[in-house]
């Protein structure tokens, strides 16, 4: 946890943004895995954590924007808790840890919120994403689960986005930690990327390294030689020469800050000619974005720059054709990159997307596009110093998608379908970095993970010895 002034400061900042009413923030409950006492690793709700810091269930944080009151509803520690979990602070001590002096019994929260509603007070709630929290909220608000949405508050969402989108120095330090753990996760995966390895053998090590670094992975590890499937969690393939392994993985810190990096490694450590050609195109897109990203330009402009680079590159290898501007306008690149350049990153790997992608990634100045190849961008809004976004271009050869487009003759003026047939066994390439917007530009967080062709081949070569020492190959 951070010191209490961090949490009181954040609540004070929220009070400045909100005009009136009461906001309540339920903590996450334990989530059972296969029976009630066997739970997933506990993960606090990010918004609760942002304002109230504590890392366990059965808590509700309240902020009254009219009176300025702050209340923590929670359970007193029982002897059973101590027996199973060890010594724990009392409820009052927990309040002290986050600068809230008014602590009350968890069981009293329903009455508290009912009294507020009876007085005609406005109640602000954030969208829920867990069924049990939704049921709890329905009970507290004395309504149906369907009607809980009536309390979702756009003013509260907008106010919190405004705070959480700008990362403070202590948050950036956390994200650096997460990025440095990702360095070990990715370089180890590269070293293990040898013919005969099974994907799960590498994915398991990658996940374990995150835990060793202080927290679980920030999302389930994506690791596959079938990199054309964007989120491939299969992990069953045996690695063979001539294929490439996409590894998209990140770590979470003790305070829930995330990293999210992707590297693509040739099995056996050497790119062949065709792989290198496509890799260099994706790398160029990733690097041009880093070279041009700076405050006060919309990230949509960087997405467009990346797509333009991909089209130019794909024209260079004979897979696309025609006028680049025209291809870009109709989003013909979507066949090769059916996702956006990136998303915001923070306490959630797709930061704050529980509020709705568009509420987080767009603003009044930059509305979300409806155009193929652009509507898929999760974050298009104007960048500000303190934002952290991902820069993750990719080129994928998805046989089914190619077949559908080809049958329809879709964007045939821009795509060389005949040549594309010979790439259906290629897989995919993605390269992803976490980028902090600074006052005059940007910088990639964490220790640089090998990325150029020669850097990747070099770390793979080191891996030969390393992997023998581990008895893994
Ligand atoms: N790294 C997973 C994603 O961005 O969707
Ligand atoms: Mn990502």
CSV table of C-alpha atoms and ligand atoms in Angstrom, one decimal, residues 219 231 248 260-262 342-343 345 349-350 390 392 430 432 434, ligand 2:
chain,number,residue,atom,x,y,z
A,219,UNK,CA,-3.8,-10.9,-17.8
A,231,UNK,CA,-5.5,-13.9,-27.8
A,248,UNK,CA,2.2,-11.2,-25.0
A,260,UNK,CA,1.9,-5.4,-21.0
A,261,UNK,CA,4.6,-6.2,-23.6
A,262,UNK,CA,4.7,-8.4,-26.7
A,342,UNK,CA,-3.1,0.3,-28.3
A,343,UNK,CA,-4.9,1.1,-25.1
A,345,UNK,CA,-2.5,1.1,-19.2
A,349,UNK,CA,-4.2,-3.8,-18.2
A,350,UNK,CA,-6.8,-2.1,-20.4
A,390,UNK,CA,0.6,0.7,-25.3
A,392,UNK,CA,1.4,-2.6,-30.2
A,430,UNK,CA,3.1,-8.3,-32.7
A,432,UNK,CA,4.3,-4.1,-28.0
A,434,UNK,CA,4.4,0.5,-22.7
B,2,LIG,MN1,-1.9,-4.6,-24.9
